[in-house]
Amino acid sequence: MNELEEYLHKQSRMFLAALGFVLAVLLALADYLNPGIHLDFAYMIPIALVSWHAPRGVGVAMAGCSACMWFFTGKPPLDSLATSAINGVNFAMLLGGFVAFSLVVSALRHERAINRHLALYDRGSGACTRNFFSELASAEISRAQRYGRPFTLAFLNFRYGEGTPPNLGCRNEGAVLRKIARSIRANTRSCDVVGLQRDYEFVLMLPETDNCSADIVLRKLYDRLAELLRKNEWGLLVGVGAVTFLRPPETVEELLEKAERLATRVREGGIGKTVHEVCTTPSLYT
């Protein structure tokens, strides 16, 4: 079912509209050939299909198209003014119901997309949540194990300097986190993953990045972040701890444990500098 949903979601608006129209035509044909069978609510199937996967306007158009097909097939002939009035009222009611149904489906899809985004990305910073980062890290470990390519994990910790009172110049923590996360993404590749571990602590995964490349990237990133913090006068300092895996760990748990070790090293003495090491063993416990 998920595969079918992903397939339909990738299709063009024209394809989805055509698919919905074909389904509506088939229902109209069945309605016309079998007058004794009422298929009024069956038209909601193509409406739901189009409204869920296509933009709202396309779904509303599908609702109007379905109502018109219902009106012109399988209904008593318009042989009197009374019959015309009744059919007109029925058409208006059905059209309103179909349009309302289409709007409800579109609203549910929009709410689902928002909830999915909130489950994957932190609302304040826009970085990946811990769970989503773990999923992406697991996929990267599998890819590295398959192709034997290195990758680098970096931990970025932001702390107030000595003698700087908390929240000095940082009245809006969410805005500060967003600016920091935006700066990290601006100075890394689109394939790199930025995650938020906890307040003012980010983790960065650099796929297919060896120790030499990581040194260049992290030095540039550290300089840009230090400049950002200095320019905004937030009173924050940044520390970067990184490890390059020439051979990937066995599990994502080992990777995250290494991230915690890096976090501890940075908190204890890495603020204001960059710490980088290389891991050559497949397991962190050997």
Coordinates of C-alpha atoms in Angstrom, one line a residue:
M1 CA 0.0 0.0 0.0
N2 CA 2.8 2.4 0.8
E3 CA 4.5 1.6 -2.5
L4 CA 1.3 2.4 -4.4
E5 CA 0.9 5.7 -2.5
E6 CA 4.5 6.7 -3.2
Y7 CA 4.1 5.8 -6.9
L8 CA 0.9 7.9 -7.2
H9 CA 2.5 10.8 -5.3
K10 CA 5.4 10.9 -7.8
Q11 CA 3.1 11.1 -10.8
S12 CA 2.3 14.4 -12.6
R13 CA -0.9 16.4 -12.1
M14 CA -2.0 15.5 -15.7
F15 CA -1.6 11.8 -15.0
L16 CA -3.6 11.9 -11.8
A17 CA -6.4 14.0 -13.3
A18 CA -6.6 11.6 -16.3
L19 CA -6.7 8.6 -14.0
G20 CA -9.5 10.2 -11.9
F21 CA -11.4 11.1 -15.0
V22 CA -11.2 7.6 -16.4
L23 CA -12.5 6.1 -13.1
A24 CA -15.3 8.7 -13.1
V25 CA -16.2 7.8 -16.7
L26 CA -16.3 4.1 -15.8
L27 CA -18.6 4.8 -12.9
A28 CA -20.8 7.0 -15.1
L29 CA -21.0 4.2 -17.6
A30 CA -21.9 1.6 -15.0
D31 CA -24.5 4.1 -13.6
Y32 CA -26.0 4.6 -17.1
L33 CA -26.2 0.9 -17.9
N34 CA -27.7 -0.1 -14.5
P35 CA -30.3 2.5 -13.6
G36 CA -31.4 0.5 -10.7
I37 CA -28.0 0.7 -9.0
H38 CA -27.2 4.0 -7.2
L39 CA -23.5 4.8 -7.5
D40 CA -23.7 8.3 -6.2
F41 CA -21.2 7.9 -3.4
A42 CA -18.9 5.7 -5.5
Y43 CA -17.8 8.9 -7.3
M44 CA -16.0 9.8 -4.1
I45 CA -13.3 7.2 -5.0
P46 CA -11.8 9.2 -7.9
I47 CA -12.4 12.4 -6.0
A48 CA -10.4 11.1 -3.0
L49 CA -7.7 9.7 -5.3
V50 CA -7.1 13.0 -7.0
S51 CA -7.6 15.2 -4.0
W52 CA -5.1 13.2 -1.9
H53 CA -2.3 13.2 -4.5
A54 CA -2.9 16.3 -6.5
P55 CA -3.2 20.0 -5.6
R56 CA -6.5 21.3 -4.1
G57 CA -7.7 22.9 -7.3
V58 CA -7.4 19.7 -9.3
G59 CA -9.3 17.8 -6.6
V60 CA -12.2 20.4 -6.7
A61 CA -12.2 20.2 -10.5
M62 CA -12.5 16.4 -10.2
A63 CA -15.4 16.9 -7.8
G64 CA -17.2 19.1 -10.3
C65 CA -16.5 16.7 -13.2
S66 CA -17.9 13.8 -11.1
A67 CA -21.1 15.7 -10.3
C68 CA -21.7 16.6 -13.9
M69 CA -21.3 12.9 -14.9
W70 CA -23.8 11.9 -12.2
F71 CA -26.2 14.5 -13.5
F72 CA -26.1 13.4 -17.2
T73 CA -26.2 9.7 -16.6
G74 CA -28.8 7.4 -15.2
K75 CA -31.3 10.1 -14.2
P76 CA -35.0 10.5 -15.2
P77 CA -35.4 12.6 -18.4
L78 CA -36.1 16.2 -18.0
D79 CA -39.7 16.0 -19.3
S80 CA -41.2 18.6 -17.0
L81 CA -40.3 21.7 -15.1
A82 CA -40.8 19.9 -11.7
T83 CA -38.4 17.1 -12.7
S84 CA -35.8 19.7 -13.9
A85 CA -36.1 21.6 -10.6
I86 CA -35.7 18.4 -8.6
N87 CA -32.7 17.2 -10.6
G88 CA -31.2 20.7 -10.3
V89 CA -31.5 20.7 -6.5
N90 CA -30.1 17.2 -6.4
F91 CA -27.2 18.2 -8.6
A92 CA -26.4 21.3 -6.5
M93 CA -26.5 19.3 -3.3
L94 CA -24.3 16.5 -4.7
L95 CA -21.9 19.1 -6.2
G96 CA -21.6 20.8 -2.8
G97 CA -21.1 17.5 -1.1
F98 CA -18.4 16.4 -3.5
V99 CA -16.6 19.7 -3.3
A100 CA -16.7 19.6 0.5
F101 CA -15.4 16.1 0.5
S102 CA -12.6 17.1 -1.8
L103 CA -11.6 20.0 0.5
V104 CA -11.7 17.7 3.5
V105 CA -9.4 15.2 1.9
S106 CA -7.0 18.0 0.8
A107 CA -7.0 19.3 4.4
L108 CA -6.2 15.9 5.8
R109 CA -3.4 15.5 3.4
H110 CA -2.0 18.9 4.3
E111 CA -2.2 18.1 8.0
R112 CA -0.6 14.7 7.5
A113 CA 2.3 16.4 5.6
I114 CA 2.7 18.9 8.5
N115 CA 2.7 16.2 11.1
R116 CA 5.2 14.2 9.1
H117 CA 7.5 17.2 8.7
L118 CA 7.3 17.9 12.5
A119 CA 8.2 14.2 13.2
L120 CA 11.3 14.5 10.9
Y121 CA 12.5 18.0 11.5
D122 CA 12.8 20.1 14.7
R123 CA 10.3 22.9 14.7
G124 CA 12.7 25.5 16.2
S125 CA 15.9 24.9 14.1
G126 CA 14.6 23.0 11.0
A127 CA 17.3 20.4 11.6
C128 CA 16.6 16.6 11.6
T129 CA 15.2 15.2 14.8
R130 CA 17.2 12.5 16.7
N131 CA 15.0 9.7 15.4
F132 CA 15.1 10.8 11.8
F133 CA 18.9 11.4 12.0
S134 CA 19.2 7.8 13.4
E135 CA 17.3 6.5 10.3
L136 CA 19.5 8.4 7.9
A137 CA 22.7 7.4 9.8
S138 CA 21.6 3.7 9.6
A139 CA 21.1 4.1 5.8
E140 CA 24.5 5.7 5.5
I141 CA 26.2 2.9 7.5
S142 CA 24.6 0.3 5.2
R143 CA 25.8 2.3 2.1
A144 CA 29.3 2.6 3.5
Q145 CA 29.5 -1.1 4.3
R146 CA 28.3 -2.0 0.8
Y147 CA 30.7 0.3 -1.1
G148 CA 33.5 0.7 1.3
R149 CA 33.4 4.5 1.3
P150 CA 34.4 6.6 4.3
F151 CA 32.1 9.2 6.0
T152 CA 32.6 11.7 8.7
L153 CA 30.5 12.5 11.8
A154 CA 30.8 15.9 13.4
F155 CA 29.4 17.3 16.6
L156 CA 28.9 21.0 17.0
N157 CA 28.4 22.4 20.5
F158 CA 27.5 26.0 21.2
R159 CA 28.0 27.4 24.7
Y160 CA 28.2 30.8 26.4
G161 CA 31.7 32.0 27.1
E162 CA 33.1 32.5 30.5
G163 CA 31.5 35.5 32.3
T164 CA 28.7 35.7 29.7
P165 CA 25.3 35.5 31.4
P166 CA 22.8 33.1 29.8
N167 CA 20.6 34.4 27.0
L168 CA 22.7 37.5 26.6
G169 CA 21.4 38.8 23.2
C170 CA 19.5 35.6 22.7
R171 CA 15.9 36.4 23.6
N172 CA 14.5 34.2 20.9
E173 CA 16.2 30.8 21.1
G174 CA 14.3 29.4 18.2
A175 CA 15.5 32.2 15.9
V176 CA 19.1 31.7 17.0
L177 CA 18.9 28.0 16.4
R178 CA 17.4 28.6 12.9
K179 CA 20.2 31.0 12.0
I180 CA 22.8 28.5 13.2
A181 CA 21.2 25.6 11.3
R182 CA 20.9 27.7 8.2
S183 CA 24.5 28.7 8.3
I184 CA 25.5 25.0 8.7
R185 CA 23.5 24.0 5.7
A186 CA 24.8 26.9 3.7
N187 CA 28.4 25.8 4.2
T188 CA 27.8 22.1 3.6
R189 CA 26.6 20.0 0.7
S190 CA 23.0 19.1 0.0
C191 CA 23.7 15.5 0.7
D192 CA 25.1 16.3 4.2
V193 CA 22.7 15.7 7.1
V194 CA 22.2 18.2 10.0
G195 CA 20.6 16.9 13.1
L196 CA 19.7 18.5 16.5
Q197 CA 20.8 16.4 19.4
R198 CA 19.7 18.8 22.2
D199 CA 19.6 22.5 22.8
Y200 CA 22.6 24.2 21.1
E201 CA 24.1 20.9 20.1
F202 CA 24.1 19.8 16.5
V203 CA 25.4 16.7 14.8
L204 CA 26.5 16.7 11.2
M205 CA 27.0 13.7 8.9
L206 CA 29.2 14.0 5.9
P207 CA 28.8 11.1 3.5
E208 CA 31.7 10.0 1.3
T209 CA 34.1 12.3 3.1
D210 CA 37.6 11.2 4.2
N211 CA 39.7 12.8 6.8
C212 CA 41.5 15.3 4.5
S213 CA 38.3 16.5 3.0
A214 CA 36.6 16.6 6.4
D215 CA 39.5 18.9 7.7
I216 CA 38.8 21.4 4.9
V217 CA 35.0 21.3 5.4
L218 CA 35.2 21.6 9.2
R219 CA 37.7 24.4 9.2
K220 CA 35.6 26.4 6.8
L221 CA 32.4 25.6 8.8
Y222 CA 34.1 26.6 12.1
D223 CA 35.3 29.9 10.7
R224 CA 31.8 30.7 9.2
L225 CA 30.0 29.8 12.5
A226 CA 32.5 31.8 14.6
E227 CA 32.0 34.8 12.3
L228 CA 28.2 34.4 12.6
L229 CA 28.4 34.2 16.4
R230 CA 30.7 37.2 16.6
K231 CA 28.6 39.3 14.2
N232 CA 25.4 38.8 16.1
E233 CA 27.0 39.2 19.6
W234 CA 25.1 36.3 21.1
G235 CA 27.9 35.6 23.5
L236 CA 28.2 32.0 22.2
L237 CA 31.3 30.0 21.4
V238 CA 31.4 27.0 19.1
G239 CA 33.3 23.7 19.5
V240 CA 33.6 21.1 16.8
G241 CA 34.4 17.4 17.4
A242 CA 34.6 15.1 14.4
V243 CA 35.5 11.5 13.6
T244 CA 36.1 10.1 10.2
F245 CA 35.2 6.4 9.7
L246 CA 37.4 4.8 7.1
R247 CA 35.5 1.6 8.0
P248 CA 31.9 2.1 9.2
P249 CA 30.7 0.9 12.6
E250 CA 28.5 -2.2 12.7
T251 CA 25.4 -0.5 14.0
V252 CA 23.9 3.0 14.3
E253 CA 24.0 2.5 18.1
E254 CA 27.8 2.5 18.0
L255 CA 27.8 5.5 15.8
L256 CA 25.5 7.5 18.1
E257 CA 27.6 6.4 21.1
K258 CA 30.6 7.8 19.3
A259 CA 28.7 11.0 18.9
E260 CA 28.1 11.1 22.6
R261 CA 31.8 10.6 23.3
L262 CA 32.5 13.5 20.9
A263 CA 30.0 15.6 22.7
T264 CA 31.6 15.0 26.0
R265 CA 35.1 15.8 24.7
V266 CA 33.8 19.0 23.2
R267 CA 32.0 20.1 26.3
E268 CA 35.0 19.3 28.5
G269 CA 37.6 21.1 26.5
G270 CA 36.8 21.6 22.9
I271 CA 34.8 24.8 23.0
G272 CA 36.5 27.3 20.8
K273 CA 38.4 24.8 18.7
T274 CA 38.1 21.8 16.4
V275 CA 38.9 18.2 17.5
H276 CA 39.2 15.6 14.7
E277 CA 40.1 11.9 14.8
V278 CA 40.1 9.0 12.5
C279 CA 38.5 5.6 13.2
T280 CA 39.9 2.7 11.2
T281 CA 38.3 -0.3 13.0
P282 CA 34.8 -1.5 12.0
S283 CA 33.7 -1.6 15.6
L284 CA 34.2 1.1 18.2
Y285 CA 34.7 -1.5 20.9
T286 CA 37.8 -3.1 19.4

